[in-house]
Short mmCIF file of C-alpha atoms and ligand atoms in Angstrom, two decimals:
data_model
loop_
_atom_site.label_atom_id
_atom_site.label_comp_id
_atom_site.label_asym_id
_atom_site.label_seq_id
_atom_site.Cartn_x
_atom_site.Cartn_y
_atom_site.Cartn_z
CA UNK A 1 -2.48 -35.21 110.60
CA UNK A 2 -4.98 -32.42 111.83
CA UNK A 3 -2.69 -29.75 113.20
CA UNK A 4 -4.69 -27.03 115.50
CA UNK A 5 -5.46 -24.77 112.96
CA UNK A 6 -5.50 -20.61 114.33
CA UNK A 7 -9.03 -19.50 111.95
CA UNK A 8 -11.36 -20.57 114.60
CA UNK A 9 -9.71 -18.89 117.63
CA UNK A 10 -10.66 -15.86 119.64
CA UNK A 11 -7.25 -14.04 120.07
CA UNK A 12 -8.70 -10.84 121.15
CA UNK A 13 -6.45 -9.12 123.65
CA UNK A 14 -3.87 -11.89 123.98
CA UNK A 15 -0.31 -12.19 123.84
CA UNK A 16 0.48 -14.57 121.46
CA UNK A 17 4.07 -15.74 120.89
CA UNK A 18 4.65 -16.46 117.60
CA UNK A 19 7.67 -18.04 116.48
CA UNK A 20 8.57 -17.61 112.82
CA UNK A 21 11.64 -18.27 110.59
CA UNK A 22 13.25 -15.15 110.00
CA UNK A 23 16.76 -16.89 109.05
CA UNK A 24 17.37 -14.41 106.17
CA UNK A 25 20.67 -13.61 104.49
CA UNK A 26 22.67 -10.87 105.80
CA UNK A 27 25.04 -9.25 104.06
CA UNK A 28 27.16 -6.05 105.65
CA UNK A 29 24.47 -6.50 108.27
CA UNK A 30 21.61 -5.40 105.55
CA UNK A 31 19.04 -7.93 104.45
CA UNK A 32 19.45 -9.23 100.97
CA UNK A 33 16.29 -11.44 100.46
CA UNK A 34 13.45 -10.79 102.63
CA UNK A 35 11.22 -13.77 101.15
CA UNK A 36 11.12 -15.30 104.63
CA UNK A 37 9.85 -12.82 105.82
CA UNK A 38 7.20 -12.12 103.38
CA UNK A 39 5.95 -15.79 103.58
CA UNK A 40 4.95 -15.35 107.06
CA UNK A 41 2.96 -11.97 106.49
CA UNK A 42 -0.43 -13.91 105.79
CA UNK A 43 -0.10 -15.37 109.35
CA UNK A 44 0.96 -11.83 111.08
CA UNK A 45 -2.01 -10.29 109.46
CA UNK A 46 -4.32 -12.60 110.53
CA UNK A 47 -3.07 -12.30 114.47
CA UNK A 48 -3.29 -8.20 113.85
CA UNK A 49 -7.08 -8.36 112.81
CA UNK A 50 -7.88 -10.91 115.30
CA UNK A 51 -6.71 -7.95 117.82
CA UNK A 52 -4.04 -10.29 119.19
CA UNK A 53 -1.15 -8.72 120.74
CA UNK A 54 2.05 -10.28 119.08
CA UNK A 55 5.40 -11.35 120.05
CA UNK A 56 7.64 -12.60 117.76
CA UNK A 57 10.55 -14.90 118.36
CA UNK A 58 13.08 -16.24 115.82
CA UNK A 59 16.72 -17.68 115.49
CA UNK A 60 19.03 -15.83 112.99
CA UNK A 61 22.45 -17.42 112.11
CA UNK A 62 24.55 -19.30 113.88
CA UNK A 63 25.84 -17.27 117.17
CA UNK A 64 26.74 -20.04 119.19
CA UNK A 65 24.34 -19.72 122.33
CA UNK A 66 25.64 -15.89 123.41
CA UNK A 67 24.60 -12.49 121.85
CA UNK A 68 27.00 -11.57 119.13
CA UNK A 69 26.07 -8.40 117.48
CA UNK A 70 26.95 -9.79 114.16
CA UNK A 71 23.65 -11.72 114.42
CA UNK A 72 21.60 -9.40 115.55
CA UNK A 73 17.36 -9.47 114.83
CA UNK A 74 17.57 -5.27 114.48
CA UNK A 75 18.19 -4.89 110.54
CA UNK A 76 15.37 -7.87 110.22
CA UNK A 77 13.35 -5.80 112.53
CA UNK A 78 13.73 -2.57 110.48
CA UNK A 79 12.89 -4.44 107.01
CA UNK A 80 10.26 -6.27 108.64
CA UNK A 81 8.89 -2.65 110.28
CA UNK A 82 8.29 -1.95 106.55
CA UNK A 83 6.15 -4.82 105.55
CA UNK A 84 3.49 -3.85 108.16
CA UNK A 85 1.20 -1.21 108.63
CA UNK A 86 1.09 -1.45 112.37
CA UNK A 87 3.47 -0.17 115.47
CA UNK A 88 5.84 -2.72 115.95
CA UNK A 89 8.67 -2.64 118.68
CA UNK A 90 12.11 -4.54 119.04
CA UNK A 91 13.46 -5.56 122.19
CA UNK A 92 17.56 -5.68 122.97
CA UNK A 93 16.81 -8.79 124.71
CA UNK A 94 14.91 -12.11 124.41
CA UNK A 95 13.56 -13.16 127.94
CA UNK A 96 15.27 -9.95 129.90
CA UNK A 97 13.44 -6.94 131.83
CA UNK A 98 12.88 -5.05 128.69
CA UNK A 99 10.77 -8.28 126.66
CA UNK A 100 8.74 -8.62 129.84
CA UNK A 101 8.13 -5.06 129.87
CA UNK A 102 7.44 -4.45 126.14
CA UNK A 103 5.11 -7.90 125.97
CA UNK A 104 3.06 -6.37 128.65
CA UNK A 105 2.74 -2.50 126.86
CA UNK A 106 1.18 -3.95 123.63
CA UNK A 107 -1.84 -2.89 122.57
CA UNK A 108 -4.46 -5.02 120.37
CA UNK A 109 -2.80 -5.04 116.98
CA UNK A 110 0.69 -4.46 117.77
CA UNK A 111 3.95 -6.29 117.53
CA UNK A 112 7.26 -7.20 119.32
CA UNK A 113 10.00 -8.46 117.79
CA UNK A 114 12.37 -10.18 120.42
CA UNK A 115 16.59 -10.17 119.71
CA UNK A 116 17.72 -13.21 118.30
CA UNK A 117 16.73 -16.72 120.35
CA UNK A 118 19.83 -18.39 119.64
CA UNK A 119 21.83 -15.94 122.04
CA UNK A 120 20.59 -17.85 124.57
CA UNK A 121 22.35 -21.28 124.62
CA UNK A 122 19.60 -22.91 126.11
CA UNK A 123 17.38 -22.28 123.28
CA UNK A 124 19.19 -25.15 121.36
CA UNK A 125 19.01 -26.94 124.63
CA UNK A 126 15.30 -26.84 125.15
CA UNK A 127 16.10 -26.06 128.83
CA UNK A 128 12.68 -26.34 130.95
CA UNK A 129 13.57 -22.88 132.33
CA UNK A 130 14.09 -20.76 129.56
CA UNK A 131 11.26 -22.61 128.03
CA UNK A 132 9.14 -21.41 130.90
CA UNK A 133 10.45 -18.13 130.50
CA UNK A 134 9.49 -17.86 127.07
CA UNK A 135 6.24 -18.96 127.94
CA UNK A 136 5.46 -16.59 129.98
CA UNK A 137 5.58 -13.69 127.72
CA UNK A 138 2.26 -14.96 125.86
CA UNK A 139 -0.87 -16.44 126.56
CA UNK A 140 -1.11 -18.30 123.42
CA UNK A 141 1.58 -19.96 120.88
CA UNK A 142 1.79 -19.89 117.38
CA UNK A 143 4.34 -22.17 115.05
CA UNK A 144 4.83 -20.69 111.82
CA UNK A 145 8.08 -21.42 111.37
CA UNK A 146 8.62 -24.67 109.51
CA UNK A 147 11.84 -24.00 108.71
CA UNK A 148 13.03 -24.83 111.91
CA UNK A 149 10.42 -27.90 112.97
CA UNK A 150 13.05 -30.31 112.23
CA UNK A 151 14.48 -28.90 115.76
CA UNK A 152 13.23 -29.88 119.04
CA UNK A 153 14.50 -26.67 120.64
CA UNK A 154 12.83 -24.34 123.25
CA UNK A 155 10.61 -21.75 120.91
CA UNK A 156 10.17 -24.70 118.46
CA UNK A 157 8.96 -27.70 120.81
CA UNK A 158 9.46 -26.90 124.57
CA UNK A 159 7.32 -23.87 124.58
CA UNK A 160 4.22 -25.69 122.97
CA UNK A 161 4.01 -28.12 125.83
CA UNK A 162 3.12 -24.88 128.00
CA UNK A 163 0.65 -22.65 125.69
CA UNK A 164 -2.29 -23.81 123.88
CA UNK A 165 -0.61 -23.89 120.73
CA UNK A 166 -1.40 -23.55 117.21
CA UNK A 167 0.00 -24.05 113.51
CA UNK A 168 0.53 -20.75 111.41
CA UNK A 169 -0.84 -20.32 108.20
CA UNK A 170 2.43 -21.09 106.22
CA UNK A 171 3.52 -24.25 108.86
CA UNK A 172 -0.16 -25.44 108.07
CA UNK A 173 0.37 -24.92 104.16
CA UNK A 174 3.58 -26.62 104.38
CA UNK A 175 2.16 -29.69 106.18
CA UNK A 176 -0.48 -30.10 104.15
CA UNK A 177 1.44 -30.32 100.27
CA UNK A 178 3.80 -32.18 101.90
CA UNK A 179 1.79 -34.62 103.36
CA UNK A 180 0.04 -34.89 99.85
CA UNK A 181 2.81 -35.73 98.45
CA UNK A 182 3.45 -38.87 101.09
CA UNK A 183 -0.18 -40.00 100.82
CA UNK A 184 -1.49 -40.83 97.97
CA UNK A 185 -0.03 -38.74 95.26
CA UNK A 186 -1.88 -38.28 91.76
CA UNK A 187 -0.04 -40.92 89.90
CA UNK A 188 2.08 -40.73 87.90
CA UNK A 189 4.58 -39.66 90.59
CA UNK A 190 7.76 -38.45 90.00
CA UNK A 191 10.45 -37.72 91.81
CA UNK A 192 13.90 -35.88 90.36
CA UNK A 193 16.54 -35.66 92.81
CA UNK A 194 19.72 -33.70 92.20
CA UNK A 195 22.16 -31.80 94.34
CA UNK A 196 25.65 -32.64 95.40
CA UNK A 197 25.75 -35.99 97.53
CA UNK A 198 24.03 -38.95 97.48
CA UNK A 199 24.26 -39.28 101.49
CA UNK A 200 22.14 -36.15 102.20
CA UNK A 201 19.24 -37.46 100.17
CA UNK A 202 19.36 -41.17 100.60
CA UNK A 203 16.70 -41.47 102.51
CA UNK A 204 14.51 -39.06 100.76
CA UNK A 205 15.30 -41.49 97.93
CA UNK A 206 14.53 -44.71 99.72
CA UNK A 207 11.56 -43.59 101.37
CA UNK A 208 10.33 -42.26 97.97
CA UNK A 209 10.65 -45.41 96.08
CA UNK A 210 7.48 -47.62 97.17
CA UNK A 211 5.47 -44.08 96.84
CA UNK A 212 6.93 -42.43 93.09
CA UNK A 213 7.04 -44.25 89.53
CA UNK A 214 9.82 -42.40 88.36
CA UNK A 215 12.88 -41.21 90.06
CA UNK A 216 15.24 -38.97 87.89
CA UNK A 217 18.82 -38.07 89.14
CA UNK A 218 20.86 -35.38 87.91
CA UNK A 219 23.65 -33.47 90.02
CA UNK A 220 26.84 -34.91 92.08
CA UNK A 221 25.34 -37.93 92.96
CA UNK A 222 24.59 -39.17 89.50
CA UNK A 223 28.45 -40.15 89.55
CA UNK A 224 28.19 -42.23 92.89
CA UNK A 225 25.52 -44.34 91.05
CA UNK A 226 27.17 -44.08 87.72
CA UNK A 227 30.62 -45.60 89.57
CA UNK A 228 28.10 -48.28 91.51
CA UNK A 229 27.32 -49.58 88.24
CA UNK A 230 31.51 -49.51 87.39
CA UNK A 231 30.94 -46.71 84.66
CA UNK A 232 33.78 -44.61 84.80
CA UNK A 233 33.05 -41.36 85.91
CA UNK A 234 36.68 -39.34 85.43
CA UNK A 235 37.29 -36.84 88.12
CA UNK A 236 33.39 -36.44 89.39
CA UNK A 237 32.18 -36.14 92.53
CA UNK A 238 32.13 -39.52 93.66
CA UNK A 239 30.96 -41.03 97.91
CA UNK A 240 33.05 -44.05 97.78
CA UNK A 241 31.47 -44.91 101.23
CA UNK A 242 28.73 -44.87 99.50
CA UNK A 243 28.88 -46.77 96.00
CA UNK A 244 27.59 -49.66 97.68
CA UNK A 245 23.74 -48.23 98.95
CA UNK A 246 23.54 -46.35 95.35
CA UNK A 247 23.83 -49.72 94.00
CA UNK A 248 21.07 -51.28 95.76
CA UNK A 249 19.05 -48.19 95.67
CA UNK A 250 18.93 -48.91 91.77
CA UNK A 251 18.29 -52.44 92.67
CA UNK A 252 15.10 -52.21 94.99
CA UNK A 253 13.73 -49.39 92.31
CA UNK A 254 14.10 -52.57 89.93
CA UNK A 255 12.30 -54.76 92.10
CA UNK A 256 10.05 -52.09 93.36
CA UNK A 257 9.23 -51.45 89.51
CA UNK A 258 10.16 -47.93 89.34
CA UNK A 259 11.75 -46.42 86.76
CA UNK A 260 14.85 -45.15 87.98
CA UNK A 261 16.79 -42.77 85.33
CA UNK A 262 20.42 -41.46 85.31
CA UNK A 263 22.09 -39.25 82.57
CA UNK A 264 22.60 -40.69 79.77
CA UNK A 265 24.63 -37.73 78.53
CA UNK A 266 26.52 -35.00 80.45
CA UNK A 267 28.35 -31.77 80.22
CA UNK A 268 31.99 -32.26 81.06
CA UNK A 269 34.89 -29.74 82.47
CA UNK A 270 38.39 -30.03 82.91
CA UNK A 271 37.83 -28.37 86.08
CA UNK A 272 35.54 -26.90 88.95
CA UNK A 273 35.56 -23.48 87.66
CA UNK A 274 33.24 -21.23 86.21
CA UNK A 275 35.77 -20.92 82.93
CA UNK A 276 36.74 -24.49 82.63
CA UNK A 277 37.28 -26.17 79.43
CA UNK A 278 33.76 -27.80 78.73
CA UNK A 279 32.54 -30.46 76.05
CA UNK A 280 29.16 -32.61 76.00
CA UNK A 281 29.96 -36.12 76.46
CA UNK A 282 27.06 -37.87 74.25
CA UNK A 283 27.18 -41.86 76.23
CA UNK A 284 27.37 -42.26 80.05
CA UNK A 285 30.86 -42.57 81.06
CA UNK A 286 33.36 -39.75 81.05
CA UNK A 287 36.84 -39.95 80.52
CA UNK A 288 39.65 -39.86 83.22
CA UNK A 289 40.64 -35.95 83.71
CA UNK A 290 37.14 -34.47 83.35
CA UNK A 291 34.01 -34.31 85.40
CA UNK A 292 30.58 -34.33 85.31
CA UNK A 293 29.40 -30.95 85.61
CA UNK A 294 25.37 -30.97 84.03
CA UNK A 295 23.13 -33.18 82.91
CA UNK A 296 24.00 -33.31 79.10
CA UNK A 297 20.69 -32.10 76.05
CA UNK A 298 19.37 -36.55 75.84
CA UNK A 299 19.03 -36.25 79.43
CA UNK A 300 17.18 -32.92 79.29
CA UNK A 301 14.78 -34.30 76.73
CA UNK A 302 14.29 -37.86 78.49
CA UNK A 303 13.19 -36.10 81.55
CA UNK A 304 11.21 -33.73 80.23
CA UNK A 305 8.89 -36.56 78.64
CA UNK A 306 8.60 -38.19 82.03
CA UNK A 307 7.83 -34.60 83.49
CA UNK A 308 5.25 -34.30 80.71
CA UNK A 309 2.97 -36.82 81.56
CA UNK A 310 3.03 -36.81 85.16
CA UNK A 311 0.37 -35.89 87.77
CA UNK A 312 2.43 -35.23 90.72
CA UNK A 313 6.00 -34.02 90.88
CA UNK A 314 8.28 -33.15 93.92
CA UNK A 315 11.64 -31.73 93.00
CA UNK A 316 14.91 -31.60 95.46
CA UNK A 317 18.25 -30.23 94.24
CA UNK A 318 19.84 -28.56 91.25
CA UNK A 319 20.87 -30.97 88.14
CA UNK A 320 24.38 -29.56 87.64
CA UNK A 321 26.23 -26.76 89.00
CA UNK A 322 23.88 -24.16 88.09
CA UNK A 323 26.08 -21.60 90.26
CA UNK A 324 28.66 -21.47 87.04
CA UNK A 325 26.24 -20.16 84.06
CA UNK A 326 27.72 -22.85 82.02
CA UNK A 327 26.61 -25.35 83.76
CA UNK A 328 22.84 -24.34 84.41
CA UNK A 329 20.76 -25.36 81.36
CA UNK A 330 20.27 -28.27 82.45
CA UNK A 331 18.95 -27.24 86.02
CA UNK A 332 17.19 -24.46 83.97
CA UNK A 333 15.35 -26.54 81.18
CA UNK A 334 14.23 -28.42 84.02
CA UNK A 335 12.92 -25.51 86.22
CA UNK A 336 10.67 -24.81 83.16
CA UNK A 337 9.32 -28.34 82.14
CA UNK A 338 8.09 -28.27 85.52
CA UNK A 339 6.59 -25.10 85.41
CA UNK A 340 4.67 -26.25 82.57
CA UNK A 341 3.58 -28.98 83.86
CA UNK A 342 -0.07 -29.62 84.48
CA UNK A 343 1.06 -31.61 87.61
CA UNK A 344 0.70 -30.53 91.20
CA UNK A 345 4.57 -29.68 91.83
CA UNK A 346 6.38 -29.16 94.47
CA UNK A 347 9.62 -27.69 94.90
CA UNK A 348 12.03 -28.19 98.40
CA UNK A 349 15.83 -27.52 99.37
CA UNK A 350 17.49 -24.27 99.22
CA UNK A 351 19.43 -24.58 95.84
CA UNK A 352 16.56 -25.62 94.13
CA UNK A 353 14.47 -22.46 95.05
CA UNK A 354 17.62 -20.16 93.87
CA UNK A 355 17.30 -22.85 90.31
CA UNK A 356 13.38 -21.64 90.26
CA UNK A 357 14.02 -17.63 91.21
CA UNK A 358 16.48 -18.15 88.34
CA UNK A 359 14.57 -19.84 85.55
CA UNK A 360 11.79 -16.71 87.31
CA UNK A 361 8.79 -19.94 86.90
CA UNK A 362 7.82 -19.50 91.25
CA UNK A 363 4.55 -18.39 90.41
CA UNK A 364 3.83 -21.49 88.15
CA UNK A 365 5.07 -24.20 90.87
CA UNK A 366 2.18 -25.37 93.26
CA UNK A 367 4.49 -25.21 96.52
CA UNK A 368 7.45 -23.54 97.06
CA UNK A 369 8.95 -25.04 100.21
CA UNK A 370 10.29 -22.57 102.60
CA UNK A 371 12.41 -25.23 104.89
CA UNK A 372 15.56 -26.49 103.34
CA UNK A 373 16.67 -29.21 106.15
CA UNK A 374 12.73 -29.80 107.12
CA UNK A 375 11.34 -29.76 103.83
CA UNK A 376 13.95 -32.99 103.01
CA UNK A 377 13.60 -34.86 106.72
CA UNK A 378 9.93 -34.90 106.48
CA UNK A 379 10.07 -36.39 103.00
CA UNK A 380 12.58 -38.47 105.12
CA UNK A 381 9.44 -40.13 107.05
CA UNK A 382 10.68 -38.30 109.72
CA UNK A 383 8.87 -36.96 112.32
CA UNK A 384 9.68 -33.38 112.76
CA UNK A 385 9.56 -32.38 116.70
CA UNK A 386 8.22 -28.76 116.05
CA UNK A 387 5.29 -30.57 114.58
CA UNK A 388 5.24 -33.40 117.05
CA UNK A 389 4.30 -30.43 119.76
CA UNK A 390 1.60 -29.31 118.30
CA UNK A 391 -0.32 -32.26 117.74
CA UNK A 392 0.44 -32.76 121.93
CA UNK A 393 -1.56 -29.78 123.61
CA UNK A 394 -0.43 -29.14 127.42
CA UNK A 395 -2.75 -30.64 130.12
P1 AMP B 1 22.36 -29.94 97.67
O1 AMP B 1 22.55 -28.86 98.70
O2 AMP B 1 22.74 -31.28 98.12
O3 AMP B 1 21.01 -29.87 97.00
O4 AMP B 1 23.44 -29.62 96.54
C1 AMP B 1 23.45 -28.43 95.82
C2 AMP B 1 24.83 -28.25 95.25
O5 AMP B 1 25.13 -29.33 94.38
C3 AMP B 1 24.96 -27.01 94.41
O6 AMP B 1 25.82 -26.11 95.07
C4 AMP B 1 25.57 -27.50 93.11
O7 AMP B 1 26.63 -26.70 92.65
C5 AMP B 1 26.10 -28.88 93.49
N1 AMP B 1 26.22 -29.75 92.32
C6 AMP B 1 25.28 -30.00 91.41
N2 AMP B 1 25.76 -30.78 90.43
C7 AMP B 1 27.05 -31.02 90.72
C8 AMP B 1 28.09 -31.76 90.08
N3 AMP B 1 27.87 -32.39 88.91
N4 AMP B 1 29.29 -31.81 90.69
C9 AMP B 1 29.49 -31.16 91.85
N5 AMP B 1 28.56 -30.45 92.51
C10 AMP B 1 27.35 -30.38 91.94
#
C-alpha cells in the first residue's frame, strides 16, 4: 500500500487541514491523558518547519451532531497550546465566520485549532456540503488521525476527495506495522487474543489463523470456547449465540495447523467484584457458582514459552480483569514476556494499552497502536475508508 507520504512536499505558505485524533479523556472538563495528543506532535512539527499554515480538525466525544459545551475542543486546545512552541489559535466554531476568518490570518508556522467536528451532524454524515466547506479552509489535507480511519465521515474521507491529500507521520507509522503484521510476518507468529467477548474479535481471529502459528486466548472469551468444547465453565462470561463459531474456530486452527491454546488453569471468584472470594482452579473447568476471572500461573508459563521463541507477536485485549488488582497478574506477566521478547511486537485495543502503561514495558513494545476500533478492523481485513481516500487523490 504506498500511502502519499508528506516528507517530499513543499508546504510553504499553505493552509493545510490536518485532521488528527484528539479523542482524549475528559474528566471535570480537564484532560487526564494527553498521549493522543503527544503522538501526533512529530507530524505538527513537521507542518510548522515546512512553514505550512495549520488547521486542525478533530472529533471529541460523542455530542450527537450539535455543539454541547460538555464536549468542547477548548481544554484540549489549552493542553495542546502547551505542547508547542508556536502561536496557536482556537476557533468557537468549525466551518462558521470566525474559522474562515482565523484560517485566512495565519501566518507560516502557526496553528488553528477548530471546535469539535462532531457538532456538526453532517460530519458523521459525510454531507458533500459540509465536506466542501471544510475543504475550503485549506489548500492541502493531511490524515493523521488513524484512530478514526475506520469512519468514512466528512474530515476523515469526504474531504480527501477535494485536497491533494496526504498521510501523517503517525497514520503512515500505523499503516506500515500493521500491514507487516498481515504480510509476511517473521515466523513464528503469534497471536494472543484476550478481552471480554468472543464476537468483537472473531474476525480478527479468523482472519489471523491462515497468517499466525500460535493463537493464545485468555480473557471472557476463553469461557465461550471452553463451553464450545462442553467444559463447564460455572458462572463465566459465556456468548451462547456464539458457542457454535468458537467451536469451529478451534476446528479450522486444527486443520489450518495452528496451535490454538486456551487456559489450562484459571483464577476463580465467587463474584464480579474487586473483593470477591478468589481461588486458582489448577484443570480447565470451573465449578458451578464461580467464574473465570484470570488466566491461572500453567497458563502464564505455557504462554510465555510460546512468547519466548517467537519472531513476531501482535497482542489484542487484557487476559483477565486486570481492572480488579487481583485479577491482573496474569494480564501483567504477560505485558512483560512480551516486553522481553526479541520479537517485533505489536500491541492494539484500548485495554491492552492501559495493561502495558500498567506493567510501565511501552518503551520496550515495537508499536503501540493508537486506534482501538481501527487498530482491530484492519487486522479484520478490512478496508478502512479514511485510508481508502488517500490512496484515491481528487482529479
Ligand atoms: P475488550 O474491550 O474486548 O478488549 O475487553 C476488555 C475487557 O475485558 C476488560 O474490561 C476486562 O475487564 C474484560 N475481561 C477480561 N477478562 C474477563 C473475564 N474473565 N470475565 C469478564 N470480563 C473480562
Amino acid at each position: 500500500m504506498q500511502l502519499p507520504r508528506l516528507e517530499q512536499e513543499e508546504l510553504r505558505g499553505k493552509r493545510v487541514f490536518l485532521r488528527v485524533d484528539f479523542n482524549v479523556p475528559l474528566e471535570n472538563g480537564k484532560v487526564t491523558d494527553k498521549t493522543r495528543i503527544e503522538k501526533t506532535l512529530p507530524t505538527i512539527e513537521l507542518l510548522i518547519k515546512k512553514g505550512a499554515k495549520i488547521v486542525i480538525g478533530s472529533h471529541l466525544g460523542r455530542p450527537k451532531g450539535k455543539p454541547d459545551p460538555q464536549f468542547s475542543m477548548e481544554p484540549v486546545f489549552e493542553v495542546f497550546q502547551g505542547l508547542v512552541s508556536v502561536p496557536v489559535f482556537f476557533s468557537k466554531d468549525v466551518v462558521g465566520e470566525q474559522a474562515n476568518q482565523l484560517s485566512k490570518q495565519l501566518k507560516e508556522g502557526e496553528i488553528l485549532v477548530l471546535e469539535n467536528l462532531r457538532f456538526h451532524k453532517e460530519e458523521e454524515e459525510n454531507e458533500a456540503g459540509f465536506c466542501k466547506k471544510l475543504a475550503s479552509l485549506a489548500d492541502v489535507y493531511v490524515n493523521d488521525a488513524f484512530g478514526a480511519a475506520h469512519r468514512a465521515h466528512a474530515s476523515t474521507e469526504g474531504i480527501a476527495h477535494l485536497l491533494p491529500s496526504f498521510a501523517g507521520l503517525l497514520m503512515y507509522k500505523e499503516i506500515t506495522e500493521l500491514s507487516s503484521l498481515l504480510s509476511r510476518p517473521a515466523k513464528p507468529f503469534v497471536a494472543i487474543i484476550g478481552g471480554s467477548k468472543v464476537s468483537s474479535k472473531i474476525s480478527v481471529i479468523k482472519n489471523l489463523i491462515d497468517k499466525v502459528d500460535h493463537i493464545l486466548i485468555g480473557g471472557g472469551m476463553t469461557y465461550t470456547f471452553l463451553k464450545s468444547r462442553a467444559i463447564p465453565v460455572g458462572n463465566s462470561l459465556v456468548e451462547r449465540d456464539f458457542e457454535v463459531e468458537a467451536f469451529q474456530l478451534i476446528e479450522r486452527a486444527g486443520v489450518a495447523g495452528v496451535d490454538f491454546q486456551l487456559p489450562v488453569d484459571h483464577i476463580i471468584a465467587d463474584k464480579f467484584d474487586p473483593k470477591a472470594k478468589t481461588k486458582t482452579v489448577d484443570k480447565m473447568g470451573i465449578l458451578d457458582g464461580w467464574m473465570g476471572m484470570d488466566i491461572g500461573p500453567k497458563t502464564v508459563s505455557n504462554y510465555e514459552k510460546v512468547i519466548k521463541n517467537a519472531s513476531t507477536i501482535v497482542w489484542n485485549g487484557p487476559m483477565g480483569v486486570f481492572e480488579f488488582d487481583k485479577f491482573a497478574e496474569g494480564t501483567m506477566a504477560i505485558a512483560k514476556a512480551v516486553s522481553k521478547s526479541k520479537a517485533k511486537t505489536v500491541v492494539g485495543g484500548g485495554d491492552s494499552i492501559a495493561a502495558i502503561n500498567k506493567a510501565k514495558v511501552e518503551d520496550k513494545i515495537t508499536h503501540v497502536s493508537t486506534g482501538g476500533g481501527a487498530s482491530l478492523e484492519f487486522l479484520e481485513g478490512k478496508k478502512l475508508p479514511g485510508v481508502q481516500a488517500l490512496l484515491k487523490q481528487p482529479e
